[in-house]
Amino acid sequence: MAELDNDRLQQQRFARIVRGSLIFLLAFICYDIGLQILAPKPARYLHLVNLIGLLGFLTASYLVNQRGRTPQAMLLVATAMLGSSLMMALSNPFALPVILMMPILALILAMLYLEQKMARVLSVVAWLCMLLATILAYNVNLFNQAVMPSMEISDFVGLAVLAGIAFLVLNLFQSRLRNNFLKATQAQKELLQAQSVMEQQIIERTSTLSQLQQTNAEQTRLLAEVEHQRLIIRNLSVPILPIDQRTLVLPLVGSLDQQRLDDVRNQALQTISQFKARYLVLDITGVPLIDDQIALSLVRIIEALKLLGAKTILVGVRPDVAASLASGNLQLGSVTSAATLQEGLDYARTQSKALAKIA
């Protein structure tokens, strides 16, 4: 993604440069045509041909760049500038300083777009073009123009050495610049990859968090259901049945522990208070084992009910239970017992009728 953005940016920059150059060349060609009309000169024909050729190369490079092939387009521009420098050496040798700058300028522009190997080849070609343009400017006179003064061989060698050094320095600069660019591009790739990995991790962790939240919500719902079911089971384990307006029956079945005894006490107190009952028949026939601790808890429940004005009739007391109650040094004065559930109910009805007559 980063490479595509960088290539697109290079393409846009190159297109702006070429468009500006084309506008400048068109204006210069019109100017040259005007001069040729006003004052015809043979050398200006070659100069005009040079400008038109340069315009054609620039137009071709613009079209190639529009297809996304910016390095090839830049190579066309560099080739046009090198060829133009040779043509200018023939048509106007006195513009040699400008002519010698064109190969350097072509190389500088191309270095921004070409690979290192191609840039080196172009450096050699530009150096040869600079030397050839110098030779043409000093030794070829096509249109009988004013002749430039002769150039010493030492000056030519000096020019060749200086140009070679300049191109070598440009190549070294291009090499370092490109290496830095590649490192920056690689770092950007790694950064984008790390960002992609982090985004993927965030997505995965967000998904995991969402799943955990859903699981937590489901567990909360299940715990609520379990608690509700436990409440139902606890209520069913302590069933208090109304017989009439004054009498309730509480049959206990199964083993008793402290939690269940607490449930028996709470349920009995709430129901007695709700129905305003006077008698509770507590049937312990189905309880397999009653030790001293359970017997003490039952007596406390009976005493608590007595504080609410209800009398408890204990039914189903087996001999071992009676022995446990009797040997526990418990206060049994508030305990009324009956052998069977029916006897307990009859006793409660008799007491209830007597209470009704008194009322």
Coordinates of C-alpha atoms in Angstrom, one line a residue, residues 139-331:
N139 CA 35.6 21.8 -34.0
V140 CA 32.4 21.7 -36.2
N141 CA 31.1 24.7 -38.1
L142 CA 28.1 23.7 -40.2
F143 CA 26.7 27.1 -41.0
N144 CA 29.8 29.3 -41.4
Q145 CA 29.2 31.0 -38.0
A146 CA 31.7 32.8 -36.0
V147 CA 34.3 30.3 -34.9
M148 CA 35.0 29.7 -31.2
P149 CA 38.6 30.0 -30.1
S150 CA 40.6 26.8 -30.1
M151 CA 40.6 24.7 -26.9
E152 CA 43.8 23.5 -25.4
I153 CA 44.1 19.7 -24.9
S154 CA 44.9 20.3 -21.2
D155 CA 41.6 22.3 -20.8
F156 CA 39.7 19.4 -22.4
V157 CA 41.4 16.9 -20.1
G158 CA 40.6 19.1 -17.2
L159 CA 37.0 19.3 -18.2
A160 CA 36.8 15.6 -18.7
V161 CA 38.3 14.9 -15.2
L162 CA 36.1 17.5 -13.5
A163 CA 33.0 16.2 -15.2
G164 CA 33.9 12.6 -14.3
I165 CA 34.4 13.6 -10.6
A166 CA 31.0 15.5 -10.7
F167 CA 29.2 12.5 -12.1
L168 CA 31.0 10.1 -9.7
V169 CA 29.9 12.3 -6.7
L170 CA 26.3 12.4 -8.1
N171 CA 26.4 8.6 -8.4
L172 CA 27.6 8.2 -4.8
F173 CA 24.9 10.6 -3.6
Q174 CA 22.3 8.7 -5.6
S175 CA 23.5 5.4 -4.1
R176 CA 23.2 6.7 -0.6
L177 CA 20.0 8.4 -1.2
R178 CA 18.5 5.3 -2.7
N179 CA 19.8 3.1 0.1
N180 CA 18.2 5.5 2.6
F181 CA 15.0 5.4 0.6
L182 CA 15.0 1.6 0.6
K183 CA 15.6 1.5 4.3
A184 CA 12.8 4.0 4.9
T185 CA 10.5 2.0 2.6
Q186 CA 11.4 -1.2 4.4
A187 CA 10.9 0.4 7.8
Q188 CA 7.5 1.7 6.6
K189 CA 6.6 -1.8 5.4
E190 CA 7.6 -3.3 8.8
L191 CA 5.6 -0.5 10.5
L192 CA 2.5 -1.2 8.4
Q193 CA 2.9 -5.0 9.0
A194 CA 3.2 -4.3 12.7
Q195 CA 0.2 -2.1 12.6
S196 CA -1.7 -4.7 10.6
V197 CA -0.7 -7.4 13.2
M198 CA -1.8 -5.0 16.1
E199 CA -5.1 -4.3 14.3
Q200 CA -5.7 -8.1 13.9
Q201 CA -4.8 -8.7 17.5
I202 CA -7.2 -5.9 18.6
I203 CA -9.9 -7.4 16.4
E204 CA -9.2 -10.9 17.9
R205 CA -9.1 -9.6 21.5
T206 CA -12.2 -7.5 20.9
S207 CA -13.9 -10.7 19.6
T208 CA -12.6 -12.7 22.6
L209 CA -13.8 -9.9 24.9
S210 CA -17.2 -9.9 23.3
Q211 CA -17.4 -13.7 23.6
L212 CA -16.3 -13.4 27.3
Q213 CA -19.0 -10.8 27.9
Q214 CA -21.6 -13.1 26.2
T215 CA -20.3 -16.0 28.3
N216 CA -20.4 -13.9 31.4
A217 CA -24.0 -12.8 30.6
E218 CA -25.0 -16.4 30.0
Q219 CA -23.4 -17.5 33.2
T220 CA -25.1 -14.7 35.1
R221 CA -28.4 -15.8 33.6
L222 CA -27.8 -19.4 34.4
L223 CA -26.8 -18.5 38.0
A224 CA -30.0 -16.5 38.4
E225 CA -31.9 -19.5 37.1
V226 CA -30.1 -21.8 39.4
E227 CA -30.7 -19.5 42.3
H228 CA -34.4 -19.3 41.4
Q229 CA -34.6 -23.0 41.1
R230 CA -32.8 -23.4 44.5
L231 CA -35.4 -21.1 46.0
I232 CA -38.2 -23.1 44.5
I233 CA -36.6 -26.3 45.7
R234 CA -36.1 -24.8 49.2
N235 CA -39.7 -23.8 49.3
L236 CA -40.8 -27.2 48.1
S237 CA -38.6 -28.8 50.7
V238 CA -40.5 -26.9 53.4
P239 CA -44.1 -27.2 52.3
I240 CA -46.6 -25.5 54.6
L241 CA -50.1 -26.6 53.9
P242 CA -53.2 -24.6 55.2
I243 CA -55.9 -26.9 56.7
D244 CA -58.3 -24.1 57.7
Q245 CA -58.1 -20.5 58.8
R246 CA -56.3 -21.3 62.0
T247 CA -54.3 -24.5 61.3
L248 CA -51.3 -25.2 59.1
V249 CA -49.4 -28.5 58.5
L250 CA -45.6 -28.6 57.9
P251 CA -44.5 -32.2 56.9
L252 CA -40.7 -32.6 56.9
V253 CA -39.2 -35.4 54.8
G254 CA -35.5 -36.3 54.5
S255 CA -32.4 -35.4 56.5
L256 CA -32.2 -32.0 58.2
D257 CA -29.1 -29.8 58.3
Q258 CA -28.6 -26.3 59.7
Q259 CA -29.4 -24.6 56.4
R260 CA -32.7 -26.5 56.0
L261 CA -33.6 -25.9 59.7
D262 CA -33.1 -22.2 59.1
D263 CA -35.4 -22.4 56.1
V264 CA -38.0 -24.3 58.2
R265 CA -37.9 -21.5 60.8
N266 CA -38.1 -18.6 58.3
Q267 CA -40.8 -20.2 56.3
A268 CA -42.9 -21.2 59.3
L269 CA -42.6 -17.7 60.9
Q270 CA -43.5 -16.0 57.6
T271 CA -46.5 -18.3 56.9
I272 CA -47.8 -18.0 60.5
S273 CA -47.6 -14.3 60.3
Q274 CA -49.2 -14.2 56.8
F275 CA -52.2 -16.5 57.7
K276 CA -52.4 -15.4 61.3
A277 CA -52.7 -19.1 62.2
R278 CA -52.9 -20.4 65.8
Y279 CA -51.7 -24.0 65.2
L280 CA -48.9 -25.6 63.3
V281 CA -48.8 -29.3 63.0
L282 CA -45.1 -30.2 62.6
D283 CA -44.8 -33.8 61.2
I284 CA -41.3 -35.2 61.5
T285 CA -42.3 -38.8 60.6
G286 CA -40.2 -38.7 57.4
V287 CA -37.0 -37.4 59.1
P288 CA -34.6 -40.4 59.4
L289 CA -32.3 -39.0 62.0
I290 CA -32.7 -36.4 64.7
D291 CA -29.7 -35.8 67.0
D292 CA -29.4 -33.5 70.0
Q293 CA -28.5 -30.5 67.8
I294 CA -31.5 -31.0 65.5
A295 CA -33.8 -31.5 68.5
L296 CA -32.5 -28.2 70.0
S297 CA -33.2 -26.4 66.7
L298 CA -36.7 -27.8 66.6
V299 CA -37.5 -26.7 70.1
R300 CA -36.2 -23.2 69.3
I301 CA -38.4 -23.1 66.2
I302 CA -41.4 -24.1 68.4
E303 CA -40.5 -21.4 71.0
A304 CA -40.2 -18.8 68.2
L305 CA -43.6 -19.7 66.8
K306 CA -45.1 -19.4 70.3
L307 CA -43.9 -15.8 70.4
L308 CA -46.1 -15.2 67.4
G309 CA -49.1 -16.7 69.2
A310 CA -49.0 -20.0 67.5
K311 CA -48.9 -23.4 69.2
T312 CA -46.9 -26.2 67.6
I313 CA -48.1 -29.8 67.7
L314 CA -45.2 -32.2 67.1
V315 CA -46.2 -35.4 65.2
G316 CA -44.3 -38.5 64.4
V317 CA -42.0 -38.7 67.4
R318 CA -40.3 -42.1 67.4
P319 CA -38.9 -43.7 70.5
D320 CA -35.3 -42.8 69.6
V321 CA -36.4 -39.2 68.9
A322 CA -38.3 -39.0 72.2
A323 CA -35.2 -40.4 74.0
S324 CA -33.0 -37.8 72.3
L325 CA -35.4 -35.0 73.2
A326 CA -35.7 -36.1 76.8
S327 CA -32.0 -36.6 77.4
G328 CA -31.0 -33.3 76.0
N329 CA -32.0 -31.2 79.0
L330 CA -34.4 -29.2 76.7
Q331 CA -37.3 -27.1 77.9

